[in-house]
Short mmCIF file of N, CA and C in Angstrom, two decimals:
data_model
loop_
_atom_site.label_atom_id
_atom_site.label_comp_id
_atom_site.label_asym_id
_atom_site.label_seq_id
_atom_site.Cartn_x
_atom_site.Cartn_y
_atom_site.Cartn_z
N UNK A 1 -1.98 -2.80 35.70
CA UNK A 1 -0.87 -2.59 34.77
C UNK A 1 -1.39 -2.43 33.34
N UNK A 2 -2.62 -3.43 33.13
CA UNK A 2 -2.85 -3.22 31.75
C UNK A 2 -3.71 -1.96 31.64
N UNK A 3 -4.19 -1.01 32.35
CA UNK A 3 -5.07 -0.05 32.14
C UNK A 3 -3.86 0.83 32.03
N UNK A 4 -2.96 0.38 32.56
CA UNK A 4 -1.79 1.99 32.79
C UNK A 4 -1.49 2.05 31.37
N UNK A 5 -0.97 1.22 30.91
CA UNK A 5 -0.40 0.76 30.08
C UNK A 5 -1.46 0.83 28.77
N UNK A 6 -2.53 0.78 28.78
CA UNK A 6 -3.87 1.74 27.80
C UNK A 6 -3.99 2.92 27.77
N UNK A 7 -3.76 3.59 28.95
CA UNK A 7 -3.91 5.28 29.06
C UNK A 7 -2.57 5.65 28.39
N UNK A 8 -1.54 4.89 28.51
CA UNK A 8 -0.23 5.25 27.39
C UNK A 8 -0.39 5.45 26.16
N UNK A 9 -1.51 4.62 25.66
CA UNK A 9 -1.19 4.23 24.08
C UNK A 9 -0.52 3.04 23.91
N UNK A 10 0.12 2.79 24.74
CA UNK A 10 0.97 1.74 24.77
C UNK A 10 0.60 0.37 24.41
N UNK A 11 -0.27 -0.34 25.08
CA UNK A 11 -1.85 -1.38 24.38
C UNK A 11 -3.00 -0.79 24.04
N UNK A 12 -3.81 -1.95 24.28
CA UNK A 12 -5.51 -1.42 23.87
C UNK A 12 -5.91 -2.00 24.68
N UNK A 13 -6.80 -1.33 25.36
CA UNK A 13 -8.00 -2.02 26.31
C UNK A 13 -8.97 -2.39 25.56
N UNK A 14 -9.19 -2.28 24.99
CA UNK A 14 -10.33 -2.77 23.40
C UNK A 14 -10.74 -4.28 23.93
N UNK A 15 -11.56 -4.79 23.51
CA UNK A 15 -12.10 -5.87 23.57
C UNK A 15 -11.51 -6.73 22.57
N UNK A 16 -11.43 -8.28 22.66
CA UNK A 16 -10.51 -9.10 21.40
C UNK A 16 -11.51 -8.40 20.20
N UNK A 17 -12.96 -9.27 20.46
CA UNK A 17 -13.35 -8.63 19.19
C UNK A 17 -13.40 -7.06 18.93
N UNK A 18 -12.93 -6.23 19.04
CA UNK A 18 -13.05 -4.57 18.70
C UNK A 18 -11.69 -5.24 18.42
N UNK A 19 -10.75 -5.41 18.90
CA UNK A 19 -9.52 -4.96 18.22
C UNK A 19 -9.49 -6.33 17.12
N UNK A 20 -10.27 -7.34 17.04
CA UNK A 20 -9.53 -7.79 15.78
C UNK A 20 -10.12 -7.25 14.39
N UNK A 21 -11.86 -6.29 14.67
CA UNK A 21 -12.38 -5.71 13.70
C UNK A 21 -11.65 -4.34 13.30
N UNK A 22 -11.28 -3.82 14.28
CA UNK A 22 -10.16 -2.90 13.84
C UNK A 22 -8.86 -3.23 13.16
N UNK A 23 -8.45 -4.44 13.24
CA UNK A 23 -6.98 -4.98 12.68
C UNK A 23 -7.25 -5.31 11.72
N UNK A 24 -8.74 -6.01 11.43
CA UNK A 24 -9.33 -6.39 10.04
C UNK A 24 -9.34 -5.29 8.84
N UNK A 25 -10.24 -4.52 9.30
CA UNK A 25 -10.45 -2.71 8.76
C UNK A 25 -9.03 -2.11 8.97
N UNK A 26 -7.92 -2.20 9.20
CA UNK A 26 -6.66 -1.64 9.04
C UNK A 26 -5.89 -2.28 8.13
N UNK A 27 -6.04 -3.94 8.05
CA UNK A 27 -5.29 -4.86 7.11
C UNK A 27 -6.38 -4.38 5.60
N UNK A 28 -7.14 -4.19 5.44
CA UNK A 28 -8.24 -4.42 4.30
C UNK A 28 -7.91 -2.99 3.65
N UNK A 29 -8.12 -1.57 4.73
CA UNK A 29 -7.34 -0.89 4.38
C UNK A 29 -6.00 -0.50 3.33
N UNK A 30 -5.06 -1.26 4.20
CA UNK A 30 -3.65 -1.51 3.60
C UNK A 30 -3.53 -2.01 2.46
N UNK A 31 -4.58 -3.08 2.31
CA UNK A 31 -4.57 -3.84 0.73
C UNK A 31 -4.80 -2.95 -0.31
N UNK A 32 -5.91 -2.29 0.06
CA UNK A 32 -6.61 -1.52 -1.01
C UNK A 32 -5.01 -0.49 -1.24
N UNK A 33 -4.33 0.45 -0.13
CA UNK A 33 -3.70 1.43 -0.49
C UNK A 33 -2.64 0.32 -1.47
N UNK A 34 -2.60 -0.73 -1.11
CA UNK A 34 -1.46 -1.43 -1.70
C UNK A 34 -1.61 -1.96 -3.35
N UNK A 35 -2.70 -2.41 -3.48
CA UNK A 35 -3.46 -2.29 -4.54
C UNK A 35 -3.32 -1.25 -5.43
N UNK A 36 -3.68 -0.12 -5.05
CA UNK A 36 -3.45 1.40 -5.99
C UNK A 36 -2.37 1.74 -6.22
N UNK A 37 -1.48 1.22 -5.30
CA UNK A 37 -0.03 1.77 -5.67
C UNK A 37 0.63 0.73 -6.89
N UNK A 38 0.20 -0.18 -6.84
CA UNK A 38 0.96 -1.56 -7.65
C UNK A 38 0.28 -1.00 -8.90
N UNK A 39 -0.77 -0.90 -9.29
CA UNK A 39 -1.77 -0.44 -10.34
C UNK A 39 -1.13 0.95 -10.53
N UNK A 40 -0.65 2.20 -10.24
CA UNK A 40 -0.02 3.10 -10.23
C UNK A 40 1.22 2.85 -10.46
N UNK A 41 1.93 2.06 -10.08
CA UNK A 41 3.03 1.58 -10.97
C UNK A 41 3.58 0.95 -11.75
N UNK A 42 2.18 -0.09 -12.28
CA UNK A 42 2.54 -0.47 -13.99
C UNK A 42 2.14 0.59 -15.08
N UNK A 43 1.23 1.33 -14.21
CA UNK A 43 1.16 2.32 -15.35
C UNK A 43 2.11 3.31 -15.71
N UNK A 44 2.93 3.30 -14.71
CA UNK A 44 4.42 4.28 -14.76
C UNK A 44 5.27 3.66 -15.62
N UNK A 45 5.66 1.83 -15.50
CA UNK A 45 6.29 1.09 -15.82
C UNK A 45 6.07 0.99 -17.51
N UNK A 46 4.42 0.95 -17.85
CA UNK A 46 4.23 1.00 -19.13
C UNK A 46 4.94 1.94 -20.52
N UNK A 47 4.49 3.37 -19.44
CA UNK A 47 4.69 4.77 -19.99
C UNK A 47 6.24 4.73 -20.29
N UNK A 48 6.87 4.17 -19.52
CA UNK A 48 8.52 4.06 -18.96
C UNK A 48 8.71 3.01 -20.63
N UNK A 49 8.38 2.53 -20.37
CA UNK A 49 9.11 1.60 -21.67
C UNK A 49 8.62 1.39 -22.86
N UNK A 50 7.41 2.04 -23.12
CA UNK A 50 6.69 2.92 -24.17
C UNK A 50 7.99 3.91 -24.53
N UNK A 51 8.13 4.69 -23.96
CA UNK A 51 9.20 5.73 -23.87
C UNK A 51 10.32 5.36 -24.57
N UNK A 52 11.38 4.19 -23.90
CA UNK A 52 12.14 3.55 -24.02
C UNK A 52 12.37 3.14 -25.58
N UNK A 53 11.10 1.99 -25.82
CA UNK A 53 11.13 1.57 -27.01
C UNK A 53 11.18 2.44 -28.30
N UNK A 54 10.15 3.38 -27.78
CA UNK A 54 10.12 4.53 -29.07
C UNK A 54 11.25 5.29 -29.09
N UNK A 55 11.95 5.49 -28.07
CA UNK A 55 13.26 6.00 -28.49
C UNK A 55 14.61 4.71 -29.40
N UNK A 56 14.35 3.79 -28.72
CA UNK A 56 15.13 2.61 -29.55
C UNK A 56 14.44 2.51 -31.00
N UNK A 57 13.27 2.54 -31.60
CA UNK A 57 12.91 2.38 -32.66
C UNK A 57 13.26 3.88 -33.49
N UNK A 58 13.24 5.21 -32.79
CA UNK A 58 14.10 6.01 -34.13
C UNK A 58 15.58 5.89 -33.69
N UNK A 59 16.42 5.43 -33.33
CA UNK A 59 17.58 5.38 -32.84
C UNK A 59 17.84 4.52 -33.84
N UNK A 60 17.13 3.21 -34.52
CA UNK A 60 17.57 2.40 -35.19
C UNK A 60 17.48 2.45 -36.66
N UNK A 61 15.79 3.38 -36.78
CA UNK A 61 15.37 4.24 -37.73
C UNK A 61 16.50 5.24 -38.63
N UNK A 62 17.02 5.83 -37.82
CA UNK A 62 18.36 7.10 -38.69
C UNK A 62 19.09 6.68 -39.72
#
């Protein structure tokens, strides 16, 4: 059942250790993409209210 059920895709016949070095290298992965995105979005967040402010400071300026 469990081989059928490997030729699906469905599990892994993988060995514990292969699949927990693969789950490792997929989680470590994820961090990093997760990482760049958070860092990619304070810098949006910055620009964003950089923006913001300088429009409130000639708005108050006139």
């Amino acid at each position: 059942m469990r081989q059928q059920l490997g030729k699906l895709g469905i599990i892994s016949t993988a060995q514990p250790e292969q699949l927990r070095d693969e789950q490792q290298k997929q989680l470590q992965d994820i961090r990093v993409e997760f990482a760049n995105q958070m860092k990619q979005l304070q810098r949006q967040n910055r620009r964003y209210l950089e923006l913001l402010l300088d429009m409130l400071e000639r708005g108050v300026n006139r």
